[in-house]
C-alpha positions as protocol buffer text, in pm:
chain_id: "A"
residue {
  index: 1
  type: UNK
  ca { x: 3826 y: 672 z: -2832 }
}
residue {
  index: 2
  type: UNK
  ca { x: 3697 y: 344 z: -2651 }
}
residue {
  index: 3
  type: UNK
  ca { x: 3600 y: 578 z: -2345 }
}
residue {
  index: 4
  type: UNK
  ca { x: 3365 y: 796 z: -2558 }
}
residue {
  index: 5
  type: UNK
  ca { x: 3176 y: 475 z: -2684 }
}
residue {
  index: 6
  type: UNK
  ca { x: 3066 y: 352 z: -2331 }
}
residue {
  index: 7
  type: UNK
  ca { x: 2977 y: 719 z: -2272 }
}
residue {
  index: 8
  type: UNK
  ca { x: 2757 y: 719 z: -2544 }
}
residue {
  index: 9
  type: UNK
  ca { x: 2577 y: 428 z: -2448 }
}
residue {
  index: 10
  type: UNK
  ca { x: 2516 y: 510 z: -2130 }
}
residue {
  index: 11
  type: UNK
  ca { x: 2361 y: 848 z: -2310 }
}
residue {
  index: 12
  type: UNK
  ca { x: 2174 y: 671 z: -2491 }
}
residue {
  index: 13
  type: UNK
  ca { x: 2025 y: 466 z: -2231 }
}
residue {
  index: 14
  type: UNK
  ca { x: 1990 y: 759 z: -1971 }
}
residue {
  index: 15
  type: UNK
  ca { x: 1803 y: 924 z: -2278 }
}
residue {
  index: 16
  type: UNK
  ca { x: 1566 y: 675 z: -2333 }
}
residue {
  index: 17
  type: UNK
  ca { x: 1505 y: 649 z: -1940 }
}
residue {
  index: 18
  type: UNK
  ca { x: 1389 y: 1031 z: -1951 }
}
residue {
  index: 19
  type: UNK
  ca { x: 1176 y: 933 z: -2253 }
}
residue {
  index: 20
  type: UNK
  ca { x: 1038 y: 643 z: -2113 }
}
residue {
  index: 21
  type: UNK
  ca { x: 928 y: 799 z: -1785 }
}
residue {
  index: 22
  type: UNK
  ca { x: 743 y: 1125 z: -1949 }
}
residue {
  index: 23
  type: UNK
  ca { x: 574 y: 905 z: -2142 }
}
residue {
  index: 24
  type: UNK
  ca { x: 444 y: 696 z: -1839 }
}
residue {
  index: 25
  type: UNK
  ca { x: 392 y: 1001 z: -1654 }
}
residue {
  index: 26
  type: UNK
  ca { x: 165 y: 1114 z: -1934 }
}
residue {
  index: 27
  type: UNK
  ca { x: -20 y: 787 z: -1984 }
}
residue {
  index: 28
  type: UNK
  ca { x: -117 y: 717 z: -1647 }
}
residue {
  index: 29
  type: UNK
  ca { x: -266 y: 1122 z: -1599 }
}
residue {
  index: 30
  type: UNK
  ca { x: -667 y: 1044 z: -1686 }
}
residue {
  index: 31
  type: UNK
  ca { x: -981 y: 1208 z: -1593 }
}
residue {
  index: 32
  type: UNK
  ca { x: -1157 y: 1122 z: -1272 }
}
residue {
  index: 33
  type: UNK
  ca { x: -1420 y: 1242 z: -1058 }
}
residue {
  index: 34
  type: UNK
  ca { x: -1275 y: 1485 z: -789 }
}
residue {
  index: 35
  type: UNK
  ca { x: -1547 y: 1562 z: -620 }
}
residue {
  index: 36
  type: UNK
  ca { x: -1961 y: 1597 z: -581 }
}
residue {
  index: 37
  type: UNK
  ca { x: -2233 y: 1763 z: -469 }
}
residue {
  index: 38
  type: UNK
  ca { x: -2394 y: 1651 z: -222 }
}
residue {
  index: 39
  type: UNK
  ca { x: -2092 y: 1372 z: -165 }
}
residue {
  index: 40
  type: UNK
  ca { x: -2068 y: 1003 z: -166 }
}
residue {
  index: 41
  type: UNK
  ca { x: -2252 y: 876 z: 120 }
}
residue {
  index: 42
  type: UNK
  ca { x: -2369 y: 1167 z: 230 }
}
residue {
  index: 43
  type: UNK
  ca { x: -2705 y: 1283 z: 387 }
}
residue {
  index: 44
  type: UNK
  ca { x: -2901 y: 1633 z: 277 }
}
residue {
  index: 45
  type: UNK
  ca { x: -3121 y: 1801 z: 447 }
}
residue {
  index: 46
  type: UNK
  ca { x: -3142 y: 2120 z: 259 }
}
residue {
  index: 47
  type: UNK
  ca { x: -3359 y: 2187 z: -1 }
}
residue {
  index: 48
  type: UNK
  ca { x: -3156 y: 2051 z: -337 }
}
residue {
  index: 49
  type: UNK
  ca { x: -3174 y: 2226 z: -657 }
}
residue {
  index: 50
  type: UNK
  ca { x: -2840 y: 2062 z: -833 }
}
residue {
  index: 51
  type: UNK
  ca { x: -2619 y: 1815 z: -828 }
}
residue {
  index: 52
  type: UNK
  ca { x: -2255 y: 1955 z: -907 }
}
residue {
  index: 53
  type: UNK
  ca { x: -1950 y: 1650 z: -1065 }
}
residue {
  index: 54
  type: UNK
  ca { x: -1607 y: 1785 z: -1065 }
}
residue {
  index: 55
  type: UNK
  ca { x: -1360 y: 1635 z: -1245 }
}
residue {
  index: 56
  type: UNK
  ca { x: -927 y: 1668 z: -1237 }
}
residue {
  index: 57
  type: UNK
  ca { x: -992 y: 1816 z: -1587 }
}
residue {
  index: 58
  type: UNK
  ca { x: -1213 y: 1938 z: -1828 }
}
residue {
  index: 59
  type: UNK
  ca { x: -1477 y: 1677 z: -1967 }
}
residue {
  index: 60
  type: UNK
  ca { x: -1709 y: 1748 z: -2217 }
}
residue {
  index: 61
  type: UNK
  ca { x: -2056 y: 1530 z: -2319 }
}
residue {
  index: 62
  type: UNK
  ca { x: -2197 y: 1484 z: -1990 }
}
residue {
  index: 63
  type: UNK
  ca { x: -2492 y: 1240 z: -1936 }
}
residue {
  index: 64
  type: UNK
  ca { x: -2629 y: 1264 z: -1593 }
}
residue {
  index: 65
  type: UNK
  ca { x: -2927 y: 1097 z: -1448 }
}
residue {
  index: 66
  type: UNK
  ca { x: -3059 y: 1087 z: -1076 }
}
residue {
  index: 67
  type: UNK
  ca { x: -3256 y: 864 z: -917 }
}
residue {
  index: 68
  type: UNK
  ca { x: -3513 y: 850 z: -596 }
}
residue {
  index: 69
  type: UNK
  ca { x: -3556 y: 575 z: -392 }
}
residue {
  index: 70
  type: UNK
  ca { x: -3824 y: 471 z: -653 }
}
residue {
  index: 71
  type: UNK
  ca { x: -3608 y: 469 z: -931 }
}
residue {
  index: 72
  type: UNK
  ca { x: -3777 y: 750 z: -1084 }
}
residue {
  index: 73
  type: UNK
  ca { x: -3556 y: 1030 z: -1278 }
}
residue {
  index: 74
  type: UNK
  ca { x: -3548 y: 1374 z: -1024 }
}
residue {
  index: 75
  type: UNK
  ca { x: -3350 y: 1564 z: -1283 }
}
residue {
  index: 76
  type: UNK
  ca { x: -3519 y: 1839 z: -1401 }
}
residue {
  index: 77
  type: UNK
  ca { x: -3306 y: 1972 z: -1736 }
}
residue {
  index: 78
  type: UNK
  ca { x: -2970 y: 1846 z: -1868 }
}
residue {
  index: 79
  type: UNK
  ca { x: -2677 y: 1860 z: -1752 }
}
residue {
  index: 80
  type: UNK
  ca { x: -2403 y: 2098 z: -1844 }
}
residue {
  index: 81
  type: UNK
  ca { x: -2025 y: 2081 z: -1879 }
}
residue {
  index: 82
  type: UNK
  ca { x: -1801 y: 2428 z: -1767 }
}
residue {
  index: 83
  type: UNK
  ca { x: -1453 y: 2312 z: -1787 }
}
residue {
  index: 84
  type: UNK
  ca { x: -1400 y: 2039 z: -1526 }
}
residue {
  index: 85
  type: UNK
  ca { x: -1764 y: 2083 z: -1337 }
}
residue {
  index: 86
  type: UNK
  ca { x: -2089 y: 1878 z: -1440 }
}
residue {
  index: 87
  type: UNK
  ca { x: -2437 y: 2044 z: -1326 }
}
residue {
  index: 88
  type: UNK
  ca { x: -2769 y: 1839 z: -1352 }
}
residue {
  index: 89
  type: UNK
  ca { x: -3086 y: 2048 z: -1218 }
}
residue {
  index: 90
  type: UNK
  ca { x: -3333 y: 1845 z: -980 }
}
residue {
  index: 91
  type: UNK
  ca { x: -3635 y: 1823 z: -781 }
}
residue {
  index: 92
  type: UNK
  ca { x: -3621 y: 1513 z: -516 }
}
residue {
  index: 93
  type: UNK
  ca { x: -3965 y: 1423 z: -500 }
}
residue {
  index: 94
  type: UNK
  ca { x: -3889 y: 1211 z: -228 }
}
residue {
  index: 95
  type: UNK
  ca { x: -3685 y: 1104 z: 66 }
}
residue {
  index: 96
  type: UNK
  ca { x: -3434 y: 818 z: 70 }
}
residue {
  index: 97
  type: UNK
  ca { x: -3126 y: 690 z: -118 }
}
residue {
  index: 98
  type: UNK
  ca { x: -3033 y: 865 z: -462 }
}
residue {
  index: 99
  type: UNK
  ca { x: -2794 y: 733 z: -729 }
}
residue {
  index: 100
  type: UNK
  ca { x: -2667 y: 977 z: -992 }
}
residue {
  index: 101
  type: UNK
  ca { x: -2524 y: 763 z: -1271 }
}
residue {
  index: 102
  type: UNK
  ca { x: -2263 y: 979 z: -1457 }
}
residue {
  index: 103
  type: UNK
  ca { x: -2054 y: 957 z: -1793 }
}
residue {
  index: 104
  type: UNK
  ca { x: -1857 y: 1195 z: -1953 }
}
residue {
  index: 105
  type: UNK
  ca { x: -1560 y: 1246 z: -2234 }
}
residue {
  index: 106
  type: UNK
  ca { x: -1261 y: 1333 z: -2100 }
}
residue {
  index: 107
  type: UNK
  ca { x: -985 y: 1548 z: -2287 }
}
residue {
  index: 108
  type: UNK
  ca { x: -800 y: 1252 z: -2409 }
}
residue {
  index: 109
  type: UNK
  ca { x: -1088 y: 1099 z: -2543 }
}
residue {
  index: 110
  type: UNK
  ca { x: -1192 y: 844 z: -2273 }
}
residue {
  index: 111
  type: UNK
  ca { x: -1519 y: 772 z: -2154 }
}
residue {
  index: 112
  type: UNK
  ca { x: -1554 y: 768 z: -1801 }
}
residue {
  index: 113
  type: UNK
  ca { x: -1880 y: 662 z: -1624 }
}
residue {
  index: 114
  type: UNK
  ca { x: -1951 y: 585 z: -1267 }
}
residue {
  index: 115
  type: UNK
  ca { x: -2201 y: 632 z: -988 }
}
residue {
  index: 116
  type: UNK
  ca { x: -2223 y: 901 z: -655 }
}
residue {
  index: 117
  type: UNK
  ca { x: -2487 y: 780 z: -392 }
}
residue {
  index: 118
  type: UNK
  ca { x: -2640 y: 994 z: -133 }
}
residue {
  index: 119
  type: UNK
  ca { x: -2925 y: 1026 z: 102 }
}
residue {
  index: 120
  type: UNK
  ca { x: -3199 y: 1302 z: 53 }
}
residue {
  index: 121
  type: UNK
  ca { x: -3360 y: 1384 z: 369 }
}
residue {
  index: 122
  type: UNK
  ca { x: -3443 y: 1740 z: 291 }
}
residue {
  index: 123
  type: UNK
  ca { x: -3819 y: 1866 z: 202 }
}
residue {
  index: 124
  type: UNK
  ca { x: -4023 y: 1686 z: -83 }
}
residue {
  index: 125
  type: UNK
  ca { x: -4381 y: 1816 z: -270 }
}
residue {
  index: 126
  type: UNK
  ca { x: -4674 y: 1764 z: -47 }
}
residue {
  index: 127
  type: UNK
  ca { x: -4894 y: 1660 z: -339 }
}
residue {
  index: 128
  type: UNK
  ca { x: -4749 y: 1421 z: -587 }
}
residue {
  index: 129
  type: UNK
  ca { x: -4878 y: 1334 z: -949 }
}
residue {
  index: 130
  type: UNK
  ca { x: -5036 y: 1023 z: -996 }
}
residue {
  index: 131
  type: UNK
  ca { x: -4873 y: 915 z: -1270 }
}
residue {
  index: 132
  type: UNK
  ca { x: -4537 y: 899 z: -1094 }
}
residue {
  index: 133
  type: UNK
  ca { x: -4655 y: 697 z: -791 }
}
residue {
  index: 134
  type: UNK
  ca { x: -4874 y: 445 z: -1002 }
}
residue {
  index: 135
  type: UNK
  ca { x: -4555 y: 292 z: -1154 }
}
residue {
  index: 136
  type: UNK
  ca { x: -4367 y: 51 z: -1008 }
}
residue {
  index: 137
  type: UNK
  ca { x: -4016 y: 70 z: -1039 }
}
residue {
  index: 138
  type: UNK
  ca { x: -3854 y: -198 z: -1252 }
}
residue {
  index: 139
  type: UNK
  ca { x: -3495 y: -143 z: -1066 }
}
residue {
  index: 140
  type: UNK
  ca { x: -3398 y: -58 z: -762 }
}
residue {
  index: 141
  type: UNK
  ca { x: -3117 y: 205 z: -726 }
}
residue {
  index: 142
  type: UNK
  ca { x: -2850 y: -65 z: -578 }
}
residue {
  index: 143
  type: UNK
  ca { x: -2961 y: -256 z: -905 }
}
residue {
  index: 144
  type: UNK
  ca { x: -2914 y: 41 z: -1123 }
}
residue {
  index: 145
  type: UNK
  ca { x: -2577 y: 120 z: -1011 }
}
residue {
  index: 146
  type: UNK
  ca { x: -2269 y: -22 z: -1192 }
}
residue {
  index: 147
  type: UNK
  ca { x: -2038 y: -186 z: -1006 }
}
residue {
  index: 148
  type: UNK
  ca { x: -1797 y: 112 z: -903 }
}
residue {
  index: 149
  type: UNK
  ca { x: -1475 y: -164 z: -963 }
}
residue {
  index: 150
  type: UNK
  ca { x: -1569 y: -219 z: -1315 }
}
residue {
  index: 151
  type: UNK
  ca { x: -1610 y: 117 z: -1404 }
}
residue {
  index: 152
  type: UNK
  ca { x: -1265 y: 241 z: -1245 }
}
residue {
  index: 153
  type: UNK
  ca { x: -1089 y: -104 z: -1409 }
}
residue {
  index: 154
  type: UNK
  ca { x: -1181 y: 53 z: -1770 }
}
residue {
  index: 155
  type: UNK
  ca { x: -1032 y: 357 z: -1686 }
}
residue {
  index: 156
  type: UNK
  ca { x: -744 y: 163 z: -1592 }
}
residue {
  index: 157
  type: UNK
  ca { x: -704 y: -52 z: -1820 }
}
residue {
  index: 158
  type: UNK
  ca { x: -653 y: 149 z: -2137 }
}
residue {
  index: 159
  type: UNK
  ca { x: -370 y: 351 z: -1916 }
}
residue {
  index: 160
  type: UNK
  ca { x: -171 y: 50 z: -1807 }
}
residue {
  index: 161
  type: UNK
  ca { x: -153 y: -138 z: -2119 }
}
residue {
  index: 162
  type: UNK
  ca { x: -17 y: 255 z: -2301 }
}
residue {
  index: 163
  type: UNK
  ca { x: 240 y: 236 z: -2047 }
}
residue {
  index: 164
  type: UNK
  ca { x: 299 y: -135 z: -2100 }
}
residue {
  index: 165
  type: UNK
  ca { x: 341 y: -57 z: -2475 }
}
residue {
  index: 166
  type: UNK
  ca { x: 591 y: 225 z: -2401 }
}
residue {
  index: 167
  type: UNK
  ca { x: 802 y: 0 z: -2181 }
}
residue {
  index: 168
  type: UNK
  ca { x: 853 y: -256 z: -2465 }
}
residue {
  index: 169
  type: UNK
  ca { x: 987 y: 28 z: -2693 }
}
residue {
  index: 170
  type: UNK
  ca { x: 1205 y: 154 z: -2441 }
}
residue {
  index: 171
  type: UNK
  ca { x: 1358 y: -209 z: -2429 }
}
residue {
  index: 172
  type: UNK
  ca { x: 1359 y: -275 z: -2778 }
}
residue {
  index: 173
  type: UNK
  ca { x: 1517 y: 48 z: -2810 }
}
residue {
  index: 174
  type: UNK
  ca { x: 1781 y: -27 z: -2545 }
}
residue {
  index: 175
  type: UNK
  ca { x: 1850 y: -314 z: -2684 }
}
residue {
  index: 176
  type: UNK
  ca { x: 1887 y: -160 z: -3040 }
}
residue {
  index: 177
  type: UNK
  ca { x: 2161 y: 110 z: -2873 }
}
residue {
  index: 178
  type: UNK
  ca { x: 2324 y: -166 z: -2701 }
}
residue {
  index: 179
  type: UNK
  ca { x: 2370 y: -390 z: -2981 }
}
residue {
  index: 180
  type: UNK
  ca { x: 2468 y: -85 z: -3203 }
}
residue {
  index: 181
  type: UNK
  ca { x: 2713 y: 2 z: -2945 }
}
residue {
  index: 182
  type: UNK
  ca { x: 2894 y: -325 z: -2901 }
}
residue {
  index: 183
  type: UNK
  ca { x: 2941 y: -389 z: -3309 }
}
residue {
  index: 184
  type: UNK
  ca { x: 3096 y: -58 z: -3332 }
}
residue {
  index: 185
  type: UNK
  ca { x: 3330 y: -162 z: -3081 }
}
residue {
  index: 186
  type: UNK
  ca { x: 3435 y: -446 z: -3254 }
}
């Protein structure tokens, strides 16, 4: 009988091992941004009608604005969530750096933001409105773009302190077995 209770134990622990690591498994599985269109860094010199955001999984809420080298907003419409992929419709009305500054809800219920800059070298309007060239811009696009580390550390965050939390249970639980074990035995 003494050889089943050590058995157990180790059971029990082996158990909560298997519990423990599907639970961390699951925890650490968010939403991020897979890929875009045109890419980080990149430089187009196509004609651009959209800017395409895919995500690892299906978001929904998507805010989406774009950016010239002026600061002023080339999206033309809002953007649109299907499944896992964000469309925003523009018009560059200019060449240089863009920044589109995304956020979205993922699945799970986390809001995820960040930024995607690229370089539009592609054509632009031969006649542009006055309006849009008589403002100056109050930002500039480097200004306007949150700091890529802070916006992956939130996303980070909220999964390491779940899988913090699930560690302590699986050691308070262990513990729990353990002690359980050895008064039994006694």
């Amino acid at each position: 009988m003494s050889t089943s209770r050590p058995r157990r134990s180790v059971l029990v622990l082996l158990l909560a091992l298997a519990a423990w690591l599907t639970a961390a498994g699951t925890a650490q599985a968010h939403t991020g941004l897979t890929a875009s269109t045109p890419a980080e860094g990149s430089t187009v010199t196509e004609p651009l009608a959209a800017v395409t955001l895919t995500f690892s999984a299906a978001v929904r809420g998507p805010e989406v604005t774009v950016a010239g080298p002026d600061g002023a907003a080339v999206a033309t419409g809002e953007a649109t969530a299907d499944g896992a992929v964000v469309t925003v419709p523009v018009a560059p009305t200019a060449t240089g750096p863009h920044i589109v500054t995304w956020a979205v809800t993922s699945a799970d219920g986390h809001r995820l933001e960040g930024t995607v800059a690229f370089g539009y070298a592609g054509p632009v309007p031969t006649t542009a409105a006055p309006a849009t060239t008589a403002a100056p811009a109050t930002t500039t696009p480097e200004q306007a773009r949150p700091s890529e580390a802070a916006a992956s550390t939130e996303d980070d965050e909220g999964g390491s302190s779940t899988a913090a939390l699930v560690a302590v249970g699986v050691v308070v639980l262990a513990a729990g077995g353990g002690t359980l074990a050895l008064r039994r035995r006694r």
